[in-house]
XYZ file of C-alpha atoms in Angstrom:
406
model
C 0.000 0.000 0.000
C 1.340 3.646 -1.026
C 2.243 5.393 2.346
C 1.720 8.597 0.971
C 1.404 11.123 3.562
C -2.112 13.524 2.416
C -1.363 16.561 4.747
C -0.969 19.936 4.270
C 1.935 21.951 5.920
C 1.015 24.738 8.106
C 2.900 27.401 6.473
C 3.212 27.327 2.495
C 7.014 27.550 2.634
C 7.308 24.175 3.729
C 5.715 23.474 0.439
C 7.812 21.998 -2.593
C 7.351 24.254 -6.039
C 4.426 22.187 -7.814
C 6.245 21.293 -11.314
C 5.011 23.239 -14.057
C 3.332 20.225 -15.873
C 1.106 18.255 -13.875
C 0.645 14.829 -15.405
C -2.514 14.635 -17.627
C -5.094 17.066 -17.983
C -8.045 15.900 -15.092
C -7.501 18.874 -12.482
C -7.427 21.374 -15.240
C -10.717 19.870 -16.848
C -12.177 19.625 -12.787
C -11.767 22.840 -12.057
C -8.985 22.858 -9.475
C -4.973 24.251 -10.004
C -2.455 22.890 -8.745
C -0.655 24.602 -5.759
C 1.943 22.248 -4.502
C 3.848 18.607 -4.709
C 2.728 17.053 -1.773
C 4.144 13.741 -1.641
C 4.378 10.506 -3.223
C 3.891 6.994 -2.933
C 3.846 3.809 -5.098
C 0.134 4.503 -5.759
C 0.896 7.803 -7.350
C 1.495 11.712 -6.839
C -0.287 13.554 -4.218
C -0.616 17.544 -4.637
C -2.242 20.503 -3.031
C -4.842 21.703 -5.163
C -7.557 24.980 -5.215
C -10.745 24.929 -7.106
C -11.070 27.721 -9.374
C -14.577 28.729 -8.375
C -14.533 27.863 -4.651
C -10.809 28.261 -3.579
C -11.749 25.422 -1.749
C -8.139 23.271 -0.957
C -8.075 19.773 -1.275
C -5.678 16.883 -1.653
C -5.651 15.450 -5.079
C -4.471 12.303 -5.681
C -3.335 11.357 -9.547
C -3.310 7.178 -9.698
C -0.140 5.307 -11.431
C -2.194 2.831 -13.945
C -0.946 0.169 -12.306
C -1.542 1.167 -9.053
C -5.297 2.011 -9.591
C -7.888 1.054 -7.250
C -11.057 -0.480 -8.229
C -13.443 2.055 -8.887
C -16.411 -0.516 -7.384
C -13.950 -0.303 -3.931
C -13.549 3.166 -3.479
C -17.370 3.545 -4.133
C -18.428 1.097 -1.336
C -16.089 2.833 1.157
C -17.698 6.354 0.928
C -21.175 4.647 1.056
C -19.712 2.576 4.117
C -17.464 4.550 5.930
C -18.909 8.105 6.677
C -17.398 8.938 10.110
C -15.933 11.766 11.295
C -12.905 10.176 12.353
C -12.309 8.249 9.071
C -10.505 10.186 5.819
C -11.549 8.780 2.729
C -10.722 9.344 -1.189
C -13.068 10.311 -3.173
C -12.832 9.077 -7.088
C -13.473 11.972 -9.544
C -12.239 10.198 -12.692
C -12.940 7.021 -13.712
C -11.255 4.770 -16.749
C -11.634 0.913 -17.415
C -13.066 0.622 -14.109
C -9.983 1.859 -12.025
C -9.842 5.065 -10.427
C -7.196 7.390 -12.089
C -7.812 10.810 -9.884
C -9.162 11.245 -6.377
C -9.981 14.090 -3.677
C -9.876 14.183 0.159
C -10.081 16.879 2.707
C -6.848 18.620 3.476
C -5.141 17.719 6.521
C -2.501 20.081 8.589
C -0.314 16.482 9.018
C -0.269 13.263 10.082
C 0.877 12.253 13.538
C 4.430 11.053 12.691
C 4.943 14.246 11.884
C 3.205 15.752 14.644
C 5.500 14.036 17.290
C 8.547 14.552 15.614
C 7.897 18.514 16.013
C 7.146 18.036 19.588
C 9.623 18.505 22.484
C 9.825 15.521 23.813
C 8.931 13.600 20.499
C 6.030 12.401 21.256
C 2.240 12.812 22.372
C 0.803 14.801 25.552
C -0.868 13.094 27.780
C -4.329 14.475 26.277
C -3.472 13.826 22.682
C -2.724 10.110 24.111
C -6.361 9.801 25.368
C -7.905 12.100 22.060
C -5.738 9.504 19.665
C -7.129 6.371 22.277
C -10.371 6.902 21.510
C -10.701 8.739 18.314
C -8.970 6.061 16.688
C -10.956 3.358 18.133
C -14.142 4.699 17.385
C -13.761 5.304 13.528
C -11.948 1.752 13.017
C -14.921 0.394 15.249
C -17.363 2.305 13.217
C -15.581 -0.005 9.417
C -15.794 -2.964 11.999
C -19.583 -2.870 12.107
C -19.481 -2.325 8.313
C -17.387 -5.012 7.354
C -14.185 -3.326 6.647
C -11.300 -3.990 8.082
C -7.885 -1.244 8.035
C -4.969 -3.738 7.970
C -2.264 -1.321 7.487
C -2.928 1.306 10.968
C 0.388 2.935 11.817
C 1.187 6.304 12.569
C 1.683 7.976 9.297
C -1.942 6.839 8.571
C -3.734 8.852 11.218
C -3.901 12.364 10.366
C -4.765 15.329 12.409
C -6.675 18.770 12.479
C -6.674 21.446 15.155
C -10.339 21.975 16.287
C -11.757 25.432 17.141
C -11.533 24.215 20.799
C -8.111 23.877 20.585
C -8.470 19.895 20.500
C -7.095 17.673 17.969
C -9.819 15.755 15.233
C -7.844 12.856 14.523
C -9.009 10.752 11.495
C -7.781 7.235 9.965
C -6.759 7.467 6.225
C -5.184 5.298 4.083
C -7.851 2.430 3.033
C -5.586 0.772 0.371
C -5.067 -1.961 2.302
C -8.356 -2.504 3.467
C -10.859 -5.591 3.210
C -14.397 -5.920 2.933
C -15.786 -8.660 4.232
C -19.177 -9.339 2.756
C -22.083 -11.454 3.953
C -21.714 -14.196 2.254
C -17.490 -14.647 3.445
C -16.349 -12.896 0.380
C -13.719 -10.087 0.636
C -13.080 -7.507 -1.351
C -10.162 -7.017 -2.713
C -9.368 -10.625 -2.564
C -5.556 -10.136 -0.829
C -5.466 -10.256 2.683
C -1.954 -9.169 2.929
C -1.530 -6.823 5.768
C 0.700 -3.850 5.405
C 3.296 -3.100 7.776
C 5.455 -5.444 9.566
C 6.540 -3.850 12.456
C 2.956 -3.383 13.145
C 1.823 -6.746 12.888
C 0.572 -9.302 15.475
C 2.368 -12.757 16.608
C -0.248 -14.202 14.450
C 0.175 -12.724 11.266
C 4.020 -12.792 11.355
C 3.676 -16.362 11.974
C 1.490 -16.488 8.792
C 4.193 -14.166 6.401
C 1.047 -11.171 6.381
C -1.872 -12.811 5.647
C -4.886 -13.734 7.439
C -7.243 -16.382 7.580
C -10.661 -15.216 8.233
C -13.225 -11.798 9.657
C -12.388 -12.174 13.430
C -8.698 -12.712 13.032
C -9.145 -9.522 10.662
C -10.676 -8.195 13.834
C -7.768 -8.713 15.764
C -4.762 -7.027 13.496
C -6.731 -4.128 13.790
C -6.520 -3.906 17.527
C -3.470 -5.237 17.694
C -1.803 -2.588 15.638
C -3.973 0.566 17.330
C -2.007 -0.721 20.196
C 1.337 -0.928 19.246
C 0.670 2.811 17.657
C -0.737 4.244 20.623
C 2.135 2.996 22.550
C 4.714 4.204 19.663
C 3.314 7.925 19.794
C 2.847 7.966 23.562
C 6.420 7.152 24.102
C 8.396 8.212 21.172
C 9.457 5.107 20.246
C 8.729 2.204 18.711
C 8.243 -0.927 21.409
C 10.164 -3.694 19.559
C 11.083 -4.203 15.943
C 8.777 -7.250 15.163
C 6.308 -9.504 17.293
C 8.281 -12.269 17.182
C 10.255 -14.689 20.056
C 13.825 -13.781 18.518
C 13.252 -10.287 19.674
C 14.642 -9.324 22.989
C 12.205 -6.150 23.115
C 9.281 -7.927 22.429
C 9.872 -11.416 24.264
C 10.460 -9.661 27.439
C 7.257 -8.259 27.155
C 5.324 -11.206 26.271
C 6.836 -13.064 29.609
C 5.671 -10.163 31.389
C 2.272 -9.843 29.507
C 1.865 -13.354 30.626
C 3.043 -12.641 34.491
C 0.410 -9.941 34.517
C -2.129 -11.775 33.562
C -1.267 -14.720 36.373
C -0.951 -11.894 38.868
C -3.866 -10.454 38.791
C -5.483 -13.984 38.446
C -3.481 -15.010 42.684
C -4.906 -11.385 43.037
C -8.127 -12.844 42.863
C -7.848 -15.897 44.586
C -7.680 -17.609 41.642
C -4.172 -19.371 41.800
C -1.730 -20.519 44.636
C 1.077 -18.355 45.744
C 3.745 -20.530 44.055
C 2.082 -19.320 40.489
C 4.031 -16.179 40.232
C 7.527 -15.429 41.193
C 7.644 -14.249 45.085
C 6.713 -10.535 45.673
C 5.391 -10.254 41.793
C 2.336 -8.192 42.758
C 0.080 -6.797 40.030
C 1.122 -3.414 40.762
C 5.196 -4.211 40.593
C 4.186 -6.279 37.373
C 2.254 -3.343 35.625
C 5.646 -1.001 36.493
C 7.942 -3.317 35.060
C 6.039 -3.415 31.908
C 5.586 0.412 32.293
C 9.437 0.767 32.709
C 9.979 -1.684 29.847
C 8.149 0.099 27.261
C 8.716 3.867 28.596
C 5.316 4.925 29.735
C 5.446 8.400 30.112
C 2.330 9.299 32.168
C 2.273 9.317 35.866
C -0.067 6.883 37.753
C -3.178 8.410 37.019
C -3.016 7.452 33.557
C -2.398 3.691 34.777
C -5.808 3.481 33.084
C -5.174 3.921 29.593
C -1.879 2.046 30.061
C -3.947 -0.840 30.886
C -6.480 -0.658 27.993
C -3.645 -0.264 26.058
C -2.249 -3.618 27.022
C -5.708 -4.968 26.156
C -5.487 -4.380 22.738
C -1.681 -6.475 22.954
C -3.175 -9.574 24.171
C -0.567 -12.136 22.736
C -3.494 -14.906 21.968
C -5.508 -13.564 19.351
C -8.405 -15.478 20.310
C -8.637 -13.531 23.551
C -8.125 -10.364 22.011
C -10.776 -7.895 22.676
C -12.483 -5.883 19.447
C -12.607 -2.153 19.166
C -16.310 -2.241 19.306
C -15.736 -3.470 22.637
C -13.087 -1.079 23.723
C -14.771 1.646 22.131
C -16.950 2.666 25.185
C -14.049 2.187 26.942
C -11.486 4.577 25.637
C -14.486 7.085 24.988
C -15.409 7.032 28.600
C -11.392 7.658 29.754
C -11.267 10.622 27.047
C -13.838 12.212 28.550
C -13.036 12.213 32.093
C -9.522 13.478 31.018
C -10.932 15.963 29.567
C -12.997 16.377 32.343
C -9.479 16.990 34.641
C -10.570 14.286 37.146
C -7.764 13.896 39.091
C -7.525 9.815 39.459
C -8.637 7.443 37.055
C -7.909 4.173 38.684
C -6.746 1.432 36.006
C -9.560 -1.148 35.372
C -7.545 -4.182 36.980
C -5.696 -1.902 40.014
C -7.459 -2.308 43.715
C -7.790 1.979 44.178
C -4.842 2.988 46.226
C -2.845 0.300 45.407
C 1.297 2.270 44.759
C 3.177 0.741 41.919
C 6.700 0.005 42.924
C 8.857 0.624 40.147
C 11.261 -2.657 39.583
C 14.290 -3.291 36.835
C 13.447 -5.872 34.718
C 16.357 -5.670 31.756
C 19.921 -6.346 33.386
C 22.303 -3.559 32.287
C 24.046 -3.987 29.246
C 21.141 -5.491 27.373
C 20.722 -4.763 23.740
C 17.550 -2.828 23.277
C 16.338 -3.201 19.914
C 13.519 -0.712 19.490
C 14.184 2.364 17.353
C 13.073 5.760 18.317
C 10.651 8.062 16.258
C 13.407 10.703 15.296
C 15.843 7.622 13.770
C 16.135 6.084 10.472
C 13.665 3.685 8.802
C 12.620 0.321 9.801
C 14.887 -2.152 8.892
C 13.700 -5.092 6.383
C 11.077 -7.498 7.867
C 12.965 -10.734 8.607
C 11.673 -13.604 6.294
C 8.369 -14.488 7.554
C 7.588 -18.687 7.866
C 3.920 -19.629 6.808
C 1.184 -21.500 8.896
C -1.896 -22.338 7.535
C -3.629 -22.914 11.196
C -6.931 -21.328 12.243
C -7.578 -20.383 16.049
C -11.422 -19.411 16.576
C -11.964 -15.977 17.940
C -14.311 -15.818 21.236
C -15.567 -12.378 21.687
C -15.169 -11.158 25.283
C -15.469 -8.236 27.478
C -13.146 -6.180 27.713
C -12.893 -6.703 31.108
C -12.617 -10.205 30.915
C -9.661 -10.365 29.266
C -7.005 -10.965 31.857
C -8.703 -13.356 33.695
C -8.965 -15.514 31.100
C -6.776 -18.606 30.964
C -2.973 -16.800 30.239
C -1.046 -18.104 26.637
C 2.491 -19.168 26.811
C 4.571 -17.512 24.186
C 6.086 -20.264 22.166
């Protein structure tokens, strides 16, 4: 999928010169000019273009032929996916059934680029709960439509400053995207997901592809996870979901030691099930201290839904329909300024005790947002097995029986 960023600059000097020739004649015959080069991508050329009449600015997106999407695609997404927190393109000219130009609204940037501008690099602590739950609710919104993202990451959120002085944070970038129709037919076909450093266990294990709608489901969350916890931090957690990273193992041991700890927590298993002194609280620091959680305690609760969406066992995954209500109702008593939020799975009151958990010395192999770009995905092995998917509460989650990484 072309990773073309559709964002417009806040002041026009950041702007490259538009070329004098834009190729073919569809703006001209549309009514808009061309402004500005904007970016580009393998799908094609992305500029900043003015209608004539209007002066209205939009991003206008010129197709490569062999790039083209299906005109019969792009159609069922704007019918589908009218949210306010979903960008779409919008096909203006059509030719042999493929899209060759499109329009979207005209963003300020996405939030890769927001973060990078910020000191520290990366989000606030109320852009962390706006991105939470903006996010959630427009994927959740394709969800209940049928259409799955498949390629979330931070370059494909984008970002407007509202009159409040909020952000309006929208998911763009459908070219990856499935439709799963009634009958168990997608559209397109390929179920390749897009990015690999934002894949799940379960899709790595399966070189990118998926097997069916709920496991769809769960890349989604999955990879809203691992890009809230990129943009909260500045950095990304590990390099790939896999046991041969250090980053990542180390938090699927204590993903799994969570999970067991709140379980004794709960009467649920003997002492001897966790290692001595491993309370939930220490557990839910190390991880904290592991991936570089920036917030203080009080946003132990978002830290927590976060985790959520990084269950290891797809199966036991929740959806982002479910933890829609759920980051919605933490936005808004953030915004609110209430004082505590206590985490979903914390007794209130209960101190976290911040413990070490990588001996000094260890190779960390996560790369921050400012550095260079992800290194090739290692080659992926293929499985062909199928887990079901049982849909739970969100609260549910970590009581459920706890997955040994293998």
């Amino acid at each position: 999928c072309a990773m073309a960023t559709e964002c417009a600059p806040k002041a026009a000097s950041d702007l490259r010169v538009a070329p004098t020739k834009c190729p073919g004649t569809a703006p001209t015959k549309l009514g808009y000019e061309i402004k500005a080069l904007l970016g580009s991508g393998t799908e094609g050329v992305i500029y900043v273009a003015a209608h004539r009449d209007t002066g209205r600015h939009i991003a206008l997106k010129i197709y490569r032929d062999a790039q083209a999407p299906l005109v019969e695609v792009l159609r069922l997404q704007n019918q589908e996916l009218q949210h306010e927190c979903i960008l779409l393109n919008q096909p203006v000219v059509e030719k042999e059934g493929r899209i060759k130009v499109a329009i979207s609204d005209l963003c300020e940037q996405d939030l890769l680029d927001m973060v990078q501008k910020q000191k520290p690099a990366r989000l606030t602590r109320d852009q962390a709960y706006a991105l939470a739950a903006q996010s959630c609710s427009g994927l959740a919104h394709a969800h209940e439509e049928g259409w799955y993202h498949l390629d979330l990451k931070p370059e494909n959120i984008f970002m407007n400053t509202a009159e409040n002085g909020g952000l309006q944070m929208r998911v763009a970038d459908w070219g990856c995207a499935t439709k799963v129709m009634p009958n168990g037919d997608c559209i397109p076909h390929s179920k390749i997901c897009g990015t690999a450093m934002y894949w799940p266990p379960e899709v790595i294990a399966k070189g990118g592809r998926t097997s069916d709608e709920e496991s769809l489901s769960a890349v989604d969350s999955w990879s809203l996870g691992v890009t809230i916890l990129t943009l909260a931090t500045g950095r990304h957690p590990w390099d790939y979901a896999i046991k041969k990273d250090e980053q990542f193992r180390a938090f699927a041991l204590l993903r799994r030691e969570l999970t067991e700890a709140l379980r004794q927590k709960r009467g649920k298993l003997s002492d001897a099930a966790t290692p001595k002194g491993a309370s939930y609280a220490q557990v839910l620091a190390k991880l904290k201290k592991l991936l570089g959680w920036p917030f203080n305690n009080s946003a132990d609760a978002l830290f927590t839904s976060v985790l959520m969406l990084l269950e290891i066992d797809a199966a036991r995954r929740p959806s982002l329909t479910a933890m829609r209500p759920v980051f919605q109702r933490l936005h808004a008593r953030n915004s609110a300024r209430i004082s505590r939020v206590v985490a979903p799975f914390a007794e209130e009151g209960e101190k976290d005790v911040l413990c070490g958990l990588v001996s000094p010395g260890t190779k960390r192999r996560h790369m921050d947002l400012t550095g260079a770009s992800c290194p090739p995905a290692p080659s992926l092995p293929e499985d062909g097995g199928k887990r079901r998917r049982v849909e739970r509460h969100p609260t549910q989650y970590l009581s459920s029986q706890s997955t040994t990484l293998s």
